Coordinates of C-alpha atoms and ligand atoms in Angstrom, one line a residue:
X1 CA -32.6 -1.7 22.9
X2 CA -32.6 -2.2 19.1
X3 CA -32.7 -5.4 17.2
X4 CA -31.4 -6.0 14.0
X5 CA -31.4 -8.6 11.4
X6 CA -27.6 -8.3 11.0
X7 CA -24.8 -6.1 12.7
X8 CA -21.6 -5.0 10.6
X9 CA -18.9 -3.7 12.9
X10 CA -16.3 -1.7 10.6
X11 CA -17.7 0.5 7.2
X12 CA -13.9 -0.4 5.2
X13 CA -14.9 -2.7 2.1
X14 CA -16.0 -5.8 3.6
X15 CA -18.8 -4.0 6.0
X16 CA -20.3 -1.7 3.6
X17 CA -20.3 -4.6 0.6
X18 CA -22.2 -6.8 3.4
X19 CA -24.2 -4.2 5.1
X20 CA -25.7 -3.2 1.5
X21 CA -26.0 -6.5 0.4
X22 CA -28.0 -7.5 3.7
X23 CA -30.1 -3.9 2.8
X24 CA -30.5 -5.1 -1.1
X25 CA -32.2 -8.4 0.9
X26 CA -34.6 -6.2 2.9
X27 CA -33.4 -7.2 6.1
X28 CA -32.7 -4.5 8.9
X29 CA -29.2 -3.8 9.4
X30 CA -26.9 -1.2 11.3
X31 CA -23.0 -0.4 10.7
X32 CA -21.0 0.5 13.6
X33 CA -18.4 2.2 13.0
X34 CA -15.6 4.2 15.5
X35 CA -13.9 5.9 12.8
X36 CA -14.8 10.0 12.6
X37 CA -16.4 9.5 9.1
X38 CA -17.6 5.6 7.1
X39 CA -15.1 4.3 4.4
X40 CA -12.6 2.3 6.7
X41 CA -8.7 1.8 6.4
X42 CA -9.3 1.9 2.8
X43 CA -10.6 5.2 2.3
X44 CA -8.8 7.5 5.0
X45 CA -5.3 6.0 5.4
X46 CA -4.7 2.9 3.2
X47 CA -6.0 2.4 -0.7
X48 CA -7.5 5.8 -1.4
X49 CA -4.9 8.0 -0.1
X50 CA -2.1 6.0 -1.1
X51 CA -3.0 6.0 -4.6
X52 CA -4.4 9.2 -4.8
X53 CA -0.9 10.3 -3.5
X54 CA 1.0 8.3 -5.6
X55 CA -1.6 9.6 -8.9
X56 CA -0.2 13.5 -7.6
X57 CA 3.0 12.5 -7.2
X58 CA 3.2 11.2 -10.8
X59 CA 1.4 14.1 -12.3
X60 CA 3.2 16.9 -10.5
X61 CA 6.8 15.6 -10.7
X62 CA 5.7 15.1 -14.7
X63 CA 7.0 11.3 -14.0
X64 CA 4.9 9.8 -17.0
X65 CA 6.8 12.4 -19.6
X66 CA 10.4 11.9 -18.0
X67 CA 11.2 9.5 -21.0
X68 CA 10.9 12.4 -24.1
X69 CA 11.8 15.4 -21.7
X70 CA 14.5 14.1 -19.5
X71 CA 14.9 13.3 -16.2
X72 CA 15.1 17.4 -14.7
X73 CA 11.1 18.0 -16.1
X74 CA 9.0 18.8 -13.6
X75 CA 4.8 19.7 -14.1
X76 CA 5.2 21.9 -11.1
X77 CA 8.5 23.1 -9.5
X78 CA 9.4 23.3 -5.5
X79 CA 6.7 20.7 -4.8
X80 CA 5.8 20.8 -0.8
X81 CA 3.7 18.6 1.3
X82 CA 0.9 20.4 1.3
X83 CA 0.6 20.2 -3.1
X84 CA 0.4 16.5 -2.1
X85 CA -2.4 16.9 0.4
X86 CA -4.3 19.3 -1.9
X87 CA -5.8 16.5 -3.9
X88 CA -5.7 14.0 -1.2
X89 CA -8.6 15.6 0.6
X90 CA -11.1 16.3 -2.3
X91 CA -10.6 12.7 -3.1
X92 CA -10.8 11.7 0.4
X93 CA -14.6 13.9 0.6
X94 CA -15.7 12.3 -2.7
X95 CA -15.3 9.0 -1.5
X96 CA -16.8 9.2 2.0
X97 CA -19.8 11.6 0.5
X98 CA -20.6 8.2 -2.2
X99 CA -20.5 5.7 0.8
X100 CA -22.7 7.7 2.8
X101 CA -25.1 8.2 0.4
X102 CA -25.4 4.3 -0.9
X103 CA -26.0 3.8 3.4
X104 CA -28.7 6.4 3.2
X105 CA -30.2 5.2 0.1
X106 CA -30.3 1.4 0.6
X107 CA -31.9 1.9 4.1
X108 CA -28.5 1.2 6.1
X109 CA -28.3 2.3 9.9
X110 CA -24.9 3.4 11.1
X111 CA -24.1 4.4 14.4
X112 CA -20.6 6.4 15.1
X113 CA -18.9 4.5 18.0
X114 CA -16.8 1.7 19.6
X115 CA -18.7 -1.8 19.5
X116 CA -17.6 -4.5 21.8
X117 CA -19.7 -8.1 22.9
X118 CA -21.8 -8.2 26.0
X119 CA -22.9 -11.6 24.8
X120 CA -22.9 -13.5 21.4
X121 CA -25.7 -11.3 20.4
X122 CA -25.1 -8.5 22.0
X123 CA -23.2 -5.4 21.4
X124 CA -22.3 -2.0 23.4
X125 CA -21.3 0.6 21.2
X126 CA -19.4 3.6 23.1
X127 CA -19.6 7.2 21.7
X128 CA -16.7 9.6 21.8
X129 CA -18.7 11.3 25.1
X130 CA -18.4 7.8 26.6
X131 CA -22.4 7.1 26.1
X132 CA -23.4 3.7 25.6
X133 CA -25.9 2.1 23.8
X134 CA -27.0 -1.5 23.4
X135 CA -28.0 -3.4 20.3
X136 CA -29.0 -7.0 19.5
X137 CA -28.7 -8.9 16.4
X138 CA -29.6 -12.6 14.7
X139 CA -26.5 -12.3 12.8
X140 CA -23.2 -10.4 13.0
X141 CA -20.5 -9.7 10.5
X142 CA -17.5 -8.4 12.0
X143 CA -15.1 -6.1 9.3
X144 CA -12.9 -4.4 11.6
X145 CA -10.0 -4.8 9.6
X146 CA -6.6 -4.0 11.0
X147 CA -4.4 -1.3 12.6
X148 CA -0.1 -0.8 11.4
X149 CA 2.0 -2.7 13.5
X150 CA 3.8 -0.9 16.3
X151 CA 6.8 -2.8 17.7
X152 CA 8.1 -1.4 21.3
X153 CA 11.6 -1.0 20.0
X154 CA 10.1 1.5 17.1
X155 CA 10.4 4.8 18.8
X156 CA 7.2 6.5 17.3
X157 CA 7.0 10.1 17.4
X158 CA 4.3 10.5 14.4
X159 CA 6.6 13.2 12.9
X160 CA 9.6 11.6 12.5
X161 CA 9.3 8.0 12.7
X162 CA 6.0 7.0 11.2
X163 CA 3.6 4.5 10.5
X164 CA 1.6 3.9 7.4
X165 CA -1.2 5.6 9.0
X166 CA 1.1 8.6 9.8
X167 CA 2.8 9.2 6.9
X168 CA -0.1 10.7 5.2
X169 CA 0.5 13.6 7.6
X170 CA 4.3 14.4 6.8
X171 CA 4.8 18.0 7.8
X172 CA 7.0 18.2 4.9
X173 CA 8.6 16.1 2.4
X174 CA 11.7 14.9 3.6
X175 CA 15.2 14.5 1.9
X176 CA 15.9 11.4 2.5
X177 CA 13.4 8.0 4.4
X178 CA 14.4 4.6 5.6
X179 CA 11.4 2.2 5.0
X180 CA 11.4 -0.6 7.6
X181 CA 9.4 -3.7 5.4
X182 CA 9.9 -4.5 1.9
X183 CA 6.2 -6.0 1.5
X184 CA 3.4 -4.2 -0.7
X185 CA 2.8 -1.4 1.5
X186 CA 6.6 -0.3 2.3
X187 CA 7.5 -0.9 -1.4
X188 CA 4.5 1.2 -2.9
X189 CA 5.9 4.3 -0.3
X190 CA 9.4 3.6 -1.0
X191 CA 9.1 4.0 -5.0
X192 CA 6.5 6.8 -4.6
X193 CA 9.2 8.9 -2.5
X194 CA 11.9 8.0 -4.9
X195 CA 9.7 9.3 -7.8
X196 CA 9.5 12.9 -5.8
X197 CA 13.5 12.4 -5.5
X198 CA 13.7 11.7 -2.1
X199 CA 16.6 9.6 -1.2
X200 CA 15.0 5.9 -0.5
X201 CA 16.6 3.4 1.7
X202 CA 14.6 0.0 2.1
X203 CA 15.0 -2.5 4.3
X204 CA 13.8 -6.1 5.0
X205 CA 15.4 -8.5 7.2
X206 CA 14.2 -11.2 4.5
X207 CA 16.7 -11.6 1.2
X208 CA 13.9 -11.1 -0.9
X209 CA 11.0 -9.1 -1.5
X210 CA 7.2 -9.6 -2.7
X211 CA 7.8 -13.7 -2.3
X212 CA 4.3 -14.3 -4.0
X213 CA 5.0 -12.3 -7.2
X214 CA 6.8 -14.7 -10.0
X215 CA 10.3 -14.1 -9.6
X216 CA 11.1 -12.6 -13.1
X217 CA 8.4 -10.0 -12.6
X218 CA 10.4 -9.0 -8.9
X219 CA 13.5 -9.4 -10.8
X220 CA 12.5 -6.8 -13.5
X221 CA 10.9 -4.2 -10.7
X222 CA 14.3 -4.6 -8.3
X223 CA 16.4 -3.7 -11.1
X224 CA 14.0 -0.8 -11.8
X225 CA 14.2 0.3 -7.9
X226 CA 17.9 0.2 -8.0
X227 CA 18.3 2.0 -11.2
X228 CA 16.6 4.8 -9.7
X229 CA 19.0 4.8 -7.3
X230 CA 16.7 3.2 -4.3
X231 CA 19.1 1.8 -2.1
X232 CA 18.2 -1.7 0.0
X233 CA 19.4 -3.5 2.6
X234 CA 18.0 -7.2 2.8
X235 CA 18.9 -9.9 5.1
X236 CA 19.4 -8.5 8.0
X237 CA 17.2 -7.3 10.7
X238 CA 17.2 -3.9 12.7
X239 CA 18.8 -4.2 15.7
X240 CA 17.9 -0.7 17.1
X241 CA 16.6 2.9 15.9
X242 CA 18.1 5.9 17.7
X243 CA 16.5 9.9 17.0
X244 CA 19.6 11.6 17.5
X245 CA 17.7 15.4 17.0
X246 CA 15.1 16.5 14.4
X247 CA 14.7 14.4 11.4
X248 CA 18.7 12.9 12.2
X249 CA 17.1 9.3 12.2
X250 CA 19.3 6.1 12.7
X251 CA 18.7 2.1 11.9
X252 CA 21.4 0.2 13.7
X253 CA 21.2 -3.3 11.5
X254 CA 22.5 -6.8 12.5
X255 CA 26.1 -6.9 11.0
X256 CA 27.0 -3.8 12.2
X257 CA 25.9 -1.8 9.4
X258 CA 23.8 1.2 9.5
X259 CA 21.3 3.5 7.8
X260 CA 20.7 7.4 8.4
X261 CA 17.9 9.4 7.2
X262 CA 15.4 12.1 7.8
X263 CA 12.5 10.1 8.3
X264 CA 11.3 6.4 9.0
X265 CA 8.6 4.5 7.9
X266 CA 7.8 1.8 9.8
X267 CA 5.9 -0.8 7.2
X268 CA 6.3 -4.0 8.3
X269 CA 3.0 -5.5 8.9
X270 CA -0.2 -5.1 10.7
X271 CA -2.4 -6.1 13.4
X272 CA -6.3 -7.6 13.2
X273 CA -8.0 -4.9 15.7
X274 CA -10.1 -7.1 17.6
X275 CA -8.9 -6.5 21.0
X276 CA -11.3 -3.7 21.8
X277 CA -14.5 -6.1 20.5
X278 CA -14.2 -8.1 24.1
X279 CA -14.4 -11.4 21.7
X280 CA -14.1 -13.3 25.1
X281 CA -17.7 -12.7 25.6
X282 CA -18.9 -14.1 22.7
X283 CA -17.1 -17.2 22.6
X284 CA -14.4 -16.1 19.6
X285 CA -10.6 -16.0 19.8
X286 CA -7.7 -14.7 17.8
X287 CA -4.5 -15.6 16.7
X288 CA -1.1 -14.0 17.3
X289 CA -1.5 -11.2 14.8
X290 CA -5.3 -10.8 16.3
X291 CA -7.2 -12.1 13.4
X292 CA -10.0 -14.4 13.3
X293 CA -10.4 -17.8 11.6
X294 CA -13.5 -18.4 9.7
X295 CA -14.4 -21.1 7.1
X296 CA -12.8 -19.6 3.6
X297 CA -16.1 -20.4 1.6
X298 CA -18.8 -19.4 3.8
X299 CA -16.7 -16.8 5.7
X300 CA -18.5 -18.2 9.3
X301 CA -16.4 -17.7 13.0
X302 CA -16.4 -20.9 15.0
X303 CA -19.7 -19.2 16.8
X304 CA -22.2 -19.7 14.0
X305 CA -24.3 -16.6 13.9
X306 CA -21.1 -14.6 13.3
X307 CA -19.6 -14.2 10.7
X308 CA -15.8 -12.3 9.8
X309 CA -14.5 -11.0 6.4
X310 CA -12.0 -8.5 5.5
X311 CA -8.3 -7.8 6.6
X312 CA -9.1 -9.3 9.9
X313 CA -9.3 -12.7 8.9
X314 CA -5.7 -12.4 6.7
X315 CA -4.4 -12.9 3.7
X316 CA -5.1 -11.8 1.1
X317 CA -5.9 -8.1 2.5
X318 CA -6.8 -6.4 -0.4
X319 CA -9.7 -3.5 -0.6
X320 CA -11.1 -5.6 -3.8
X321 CA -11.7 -8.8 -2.3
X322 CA -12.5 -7.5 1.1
X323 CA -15.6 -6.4 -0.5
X324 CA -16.3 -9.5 -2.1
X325 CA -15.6 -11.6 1.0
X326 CA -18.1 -9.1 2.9
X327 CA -21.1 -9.5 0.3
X328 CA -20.4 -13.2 0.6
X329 CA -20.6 -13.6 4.0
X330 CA -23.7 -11.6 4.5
X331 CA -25.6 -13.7 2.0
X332 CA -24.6 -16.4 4.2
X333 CA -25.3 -15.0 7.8
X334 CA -28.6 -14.6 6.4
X335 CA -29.3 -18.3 4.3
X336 CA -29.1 -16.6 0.8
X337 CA -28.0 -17.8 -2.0
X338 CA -24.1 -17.1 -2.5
X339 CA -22.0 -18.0 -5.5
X340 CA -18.1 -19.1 -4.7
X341 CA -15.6 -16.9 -5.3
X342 CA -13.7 -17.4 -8.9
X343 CA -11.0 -19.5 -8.2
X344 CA -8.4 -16.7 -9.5
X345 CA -8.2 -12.6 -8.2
X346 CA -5.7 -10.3 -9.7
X347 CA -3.0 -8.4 -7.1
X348 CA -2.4 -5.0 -8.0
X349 CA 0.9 -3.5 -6.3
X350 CA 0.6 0.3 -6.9
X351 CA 4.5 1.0 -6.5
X352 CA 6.2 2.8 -9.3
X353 CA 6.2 0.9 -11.5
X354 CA 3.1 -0.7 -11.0
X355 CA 2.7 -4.8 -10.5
X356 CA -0.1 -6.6 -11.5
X357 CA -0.6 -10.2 -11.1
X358 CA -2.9 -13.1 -11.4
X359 CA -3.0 -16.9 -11.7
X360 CA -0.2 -19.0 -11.2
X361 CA 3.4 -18.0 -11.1
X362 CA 6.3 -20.2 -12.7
X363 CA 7.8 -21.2 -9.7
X364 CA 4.1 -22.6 -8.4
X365 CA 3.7 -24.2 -12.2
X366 CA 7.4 -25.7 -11.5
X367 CA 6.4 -26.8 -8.2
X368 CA 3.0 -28.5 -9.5
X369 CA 5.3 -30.5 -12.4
X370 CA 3.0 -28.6 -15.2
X371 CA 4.7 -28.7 -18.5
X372 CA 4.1 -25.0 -19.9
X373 CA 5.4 -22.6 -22.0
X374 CA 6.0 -18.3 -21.2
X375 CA 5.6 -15.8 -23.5
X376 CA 7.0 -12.2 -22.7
X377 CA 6.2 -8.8 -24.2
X378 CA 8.3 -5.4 -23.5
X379 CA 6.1 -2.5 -23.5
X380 CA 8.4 -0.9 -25.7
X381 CA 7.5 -3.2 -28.1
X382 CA 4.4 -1.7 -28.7
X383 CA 3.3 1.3 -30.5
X384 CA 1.5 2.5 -27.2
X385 CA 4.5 2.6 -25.4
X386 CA 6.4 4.4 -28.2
X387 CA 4.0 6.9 -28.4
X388 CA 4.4 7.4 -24.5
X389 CA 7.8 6.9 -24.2
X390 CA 8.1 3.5 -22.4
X391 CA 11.6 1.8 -22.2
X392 CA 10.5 -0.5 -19.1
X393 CA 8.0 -2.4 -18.7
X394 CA 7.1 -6.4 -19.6
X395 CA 3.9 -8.5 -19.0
X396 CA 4.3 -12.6 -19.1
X397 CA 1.7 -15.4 -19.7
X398 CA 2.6 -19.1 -19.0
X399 CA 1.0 -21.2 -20.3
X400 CA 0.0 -25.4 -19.9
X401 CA 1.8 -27.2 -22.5
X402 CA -1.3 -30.0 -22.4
X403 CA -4.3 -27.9 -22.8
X404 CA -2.7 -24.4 -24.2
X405 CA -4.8 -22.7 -21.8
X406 CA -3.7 -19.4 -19.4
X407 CA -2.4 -20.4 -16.3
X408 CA -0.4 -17.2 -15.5
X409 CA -0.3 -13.7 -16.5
X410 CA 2.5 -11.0 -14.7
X411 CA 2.8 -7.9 -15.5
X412 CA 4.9 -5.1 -14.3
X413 CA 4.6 -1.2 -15.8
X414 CA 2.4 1.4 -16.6
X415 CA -1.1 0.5 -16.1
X416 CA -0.2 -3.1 -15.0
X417 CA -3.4 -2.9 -12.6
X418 CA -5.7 -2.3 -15.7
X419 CA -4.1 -4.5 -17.9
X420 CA -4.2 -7.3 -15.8
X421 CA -8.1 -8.1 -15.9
X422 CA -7.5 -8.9 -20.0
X423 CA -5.9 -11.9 -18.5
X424 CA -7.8 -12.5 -15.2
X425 CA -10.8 -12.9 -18.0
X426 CA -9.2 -15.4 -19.9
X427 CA -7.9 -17.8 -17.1
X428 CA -11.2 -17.3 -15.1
X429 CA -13.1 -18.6 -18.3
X430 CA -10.3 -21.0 -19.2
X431 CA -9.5 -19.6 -22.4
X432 CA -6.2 -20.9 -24.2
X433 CA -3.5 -19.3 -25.9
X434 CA -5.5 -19.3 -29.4
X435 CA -7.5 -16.4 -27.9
X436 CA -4.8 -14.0 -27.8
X437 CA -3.5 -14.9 -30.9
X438 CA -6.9 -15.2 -32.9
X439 CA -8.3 -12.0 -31.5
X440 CA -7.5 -8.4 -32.8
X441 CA -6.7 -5.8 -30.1
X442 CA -7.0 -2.0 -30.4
X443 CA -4.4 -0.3 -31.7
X444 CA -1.9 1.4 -30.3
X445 CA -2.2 0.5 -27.0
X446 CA -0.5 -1.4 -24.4
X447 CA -3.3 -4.4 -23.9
X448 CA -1.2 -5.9 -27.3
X449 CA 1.7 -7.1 -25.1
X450 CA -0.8 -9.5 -24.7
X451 CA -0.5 -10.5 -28.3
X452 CA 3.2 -10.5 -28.5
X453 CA 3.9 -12.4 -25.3
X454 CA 0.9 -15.0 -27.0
X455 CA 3.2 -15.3 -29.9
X456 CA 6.5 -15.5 -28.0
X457 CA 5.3 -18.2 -26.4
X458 CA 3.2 -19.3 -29.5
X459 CA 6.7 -19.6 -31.3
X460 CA 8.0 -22.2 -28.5
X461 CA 4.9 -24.4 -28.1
X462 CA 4.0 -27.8 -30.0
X463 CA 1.7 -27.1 -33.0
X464 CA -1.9 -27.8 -32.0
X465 CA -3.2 -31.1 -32.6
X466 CA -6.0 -32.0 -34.6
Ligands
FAD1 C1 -1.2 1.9 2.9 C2 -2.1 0.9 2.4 C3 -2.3 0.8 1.0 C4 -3.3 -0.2 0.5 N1 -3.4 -0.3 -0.8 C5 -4.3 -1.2 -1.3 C6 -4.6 -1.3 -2.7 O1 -4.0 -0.5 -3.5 N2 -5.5 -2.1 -3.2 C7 -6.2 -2.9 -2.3 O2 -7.1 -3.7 -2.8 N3 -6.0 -2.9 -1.0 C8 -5.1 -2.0 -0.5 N4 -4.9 -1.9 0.9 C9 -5.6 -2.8 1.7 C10 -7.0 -2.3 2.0 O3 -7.0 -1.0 2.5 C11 -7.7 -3.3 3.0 O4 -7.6 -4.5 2.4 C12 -9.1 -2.9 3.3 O5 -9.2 -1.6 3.8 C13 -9.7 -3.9 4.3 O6 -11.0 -3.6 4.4 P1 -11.8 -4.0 5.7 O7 -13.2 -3.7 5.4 O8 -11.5 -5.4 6.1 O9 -11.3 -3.1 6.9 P2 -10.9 -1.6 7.0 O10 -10.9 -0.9 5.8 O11 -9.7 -1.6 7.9 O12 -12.1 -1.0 7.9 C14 -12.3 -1.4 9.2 C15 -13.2 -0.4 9.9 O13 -13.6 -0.9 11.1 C16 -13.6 0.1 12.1 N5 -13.5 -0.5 13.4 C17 -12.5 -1.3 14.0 N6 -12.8 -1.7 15.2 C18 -14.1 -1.2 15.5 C19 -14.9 -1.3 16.6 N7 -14.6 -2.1 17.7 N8 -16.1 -0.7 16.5 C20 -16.5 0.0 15.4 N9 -15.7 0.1 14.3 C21 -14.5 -0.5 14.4 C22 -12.4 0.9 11.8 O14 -12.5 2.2 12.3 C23 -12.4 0.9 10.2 O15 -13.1 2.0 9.7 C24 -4.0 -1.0 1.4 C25 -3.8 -0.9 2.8 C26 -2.9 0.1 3.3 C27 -2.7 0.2 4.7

């Protein structure tokens, strides 16, 4: 049996950032992984593919250039599934081919297979032939991140009625999709299908959607939704789903009302997979939604040679700090130094439009009893967004009142994800309103919202005292 300094169960994000940074250490470590190939939810059915179809989608339906040509331009006409795949899979073999290569280079073991606990440091890892082999550790990090959520009363049929995992395999593109679960992940599938004019319907049994985005910023991006015609049904939950013959889906709703379409997406939420890792043995235990609790600065279980990071321990369950949360906790499985994580990460919702986010929203500011200030820039304010046609599209800052600094920046449009790390900069180094208004930005682009929503709000602040 092989003994390693550290075992990472799951190559997504958080165990290849801590397998390499255990590696970068000199330390011995092996990455189990079941998966067919290394990369995790994030590269084969979550991040990667989702953007890289929503990046085709754009390009082939001619999306960006809808504003100067009208609404009937198309980059490539009768687009089909399989257009959408094309790109999907080069990206896909980029990705995986990088990943295994930083293994290979950095000294990293993997081994393909399903681990599971024989004892707290003990793994079995099966292989698809049902071998097994046994490894030992000192320390473990366990990444396995999560798995979509799959509800009994969901009839899945992975052709009709799909999960997120599924829908990257859509036979064909469909007329018209219901998408159960208005949170990041339905929402980004929903807009991307409306841009390829497929009829949208989205439902959430909530009234409202994205509850940790500032509410202007969901205001502005429902009205967008709607405009393009998305239709959605909030506040009330599905009673039933019937198949009544090929893609003739039904959503019975509470309140009697129902929704008809070609295809569902089932979106709403997901589920830590830890049940196959036989956490029983080890001493570990999960919570209803199978994640694991671990301390949030040192990312360490309740069993102190393991350690968790990733989608499996929750919120926030982003690729990006996955990976930081993974390099953490391996410097601190193995008594290196570790800094803390800044105190604020941006959220990027890849929908169309795009939503990026970071810092405080107003409501929190409200909430806190901080006197502050907004300021807000239209894209189409800038010469940026002239030049590329923009009529939507705002970003916000707030700011303290007291000490003028950053304590919010929203931002929803083209290139919002981008954009937003201007402003992620300046809160994370405490800088102050006088730094967007003091500072000269390239021109024409879209980063000088920044400087008009500065002097929006500049206009509307006390003068700065001496
Ligand atoms: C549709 C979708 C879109 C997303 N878009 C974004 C985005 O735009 N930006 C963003 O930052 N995040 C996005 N995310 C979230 C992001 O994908 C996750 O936060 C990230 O993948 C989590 O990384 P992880 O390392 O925790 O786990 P994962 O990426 O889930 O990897 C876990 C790995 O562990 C393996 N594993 C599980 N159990 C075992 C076992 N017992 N033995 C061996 N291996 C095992 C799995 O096979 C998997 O490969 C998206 C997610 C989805 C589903």
């Amino acid at each position: 049996m092989e003994h390693y300094d550290l075992i990472v169960i799951g190559s997504g994000p958080a165990g290849r950032r801590a397998a390499i940074q255990a590696a970068k250490f000199g330390r011995d470590v092996l990455v189990v992984e079941r998966g067919r190939r290394v990369g995790g939810v994030s590269v084969h059915t979550g991040t990667i593919p989702s953007k890289t179809l929503r990046e085709t989608v754009l390009n082939l339906t001619g999306w960006r250039e809808r504003g100067f040509y009208g609404s009937s331009y198309r980059v490539k006409q009768d687009l089909t599934a399989a257009d959408l795949r094309a790109r999907l899979h080069i990206t896909l073999n980029h990705e995986v081919d990088v990943l295994e290569h930083q293994f290979s280079r950095n000294k990293v073991d993997t081994v393909r297979g399903e681990a599971r606990f024989v004892e707290s440091h003990m793994i079995e890892v099966e292989g698809d032939a049902g071998e097994i082999l046994k490894y030992s550790a000192d320390k473990f990090v366990i990444a396995v991140g999560t798995n979509p959520f799959r509800p009994g009363y969901v009839p899945f049929d992975g052709k009709f009625v799909l999960d997120s995992d599924e829908i990257l395999d859509l036979g064909e593109i469909p007329r018209s999709i219901a998408v159960i679960g208005a949170g990041v992940i339905g929402v980004e599938y929903a807009s991307i299908f409306s841009a390829l004019d497929v009829h949208v319907t989205l439902i959430e049994p909530r009234e409202t959607m994205l509850d940790f985005l500032d509410k202007e910023l969901v205001a502005d991006f429902t009205h967008q939704l709607r405009d393009r015609g998305i239709a959605m049904r909030f506040g009330a939950k599905v009673e039933a789903i019937e198949k009544h013959g090929s893609a003739d889906c039904e959503i019975k709703l509470e309140g009697g009302r129902s929704v008809r379409s070609n295809v569902i997406l089932f979106a709403a939420g997901r589920m830590g997979a830890t049940p196959s890792l036989n956490l029983d043995s080890c001493g570990l235990s999960v919570d209803h939604r199978g994640r694991l609790k671990v301390d949030p600065e040192t990312f360490q279980t309740e069993v102190s040679h393991i350690f968790a990071a990733g989608d499996v321990i929750g919120f926030p369950s982003l690729a990006s700090t996955s990976m930081e949360q993974g390099r953490i906790a391996s410097c601190h499985a193995l008594g290196e130094a570790a800094h803390d994580p800044p105190e604020y990460f941006p959220y990027g919702i890849y929908a169309v439009p795009e939503i990026s986010t970071v810092g405080m929203t107003e409501e929190e500011i409200k909430e806190r009893g901080i006197p502050y200030e907004c300021g807000v820039a239209r894209f189409r304010e800038t010469s940026r967004g002239h030049i590329m046609g923009l009529d939507t599209g705002m970003l916000k800052m707030i700011f303290s009142l007291k000490t003028r600094r950053l304590l919010g920046c929203h931002i929803v449009g083209e290139g919002a994800t981008e954009l937003v790390h201007i402003g992620q900069a300046v809160l994370n180094l405490r800088g102050t309103l006088e730094y967007f208004v003091e500072n000269t930005f390239n021109y024409p682009t879209l980063a000088e919202a920044y400087k008009i929503a500065a002097l929006d709000a500049w206009n509307r602040m006390p003068p700065l005292e001496d």
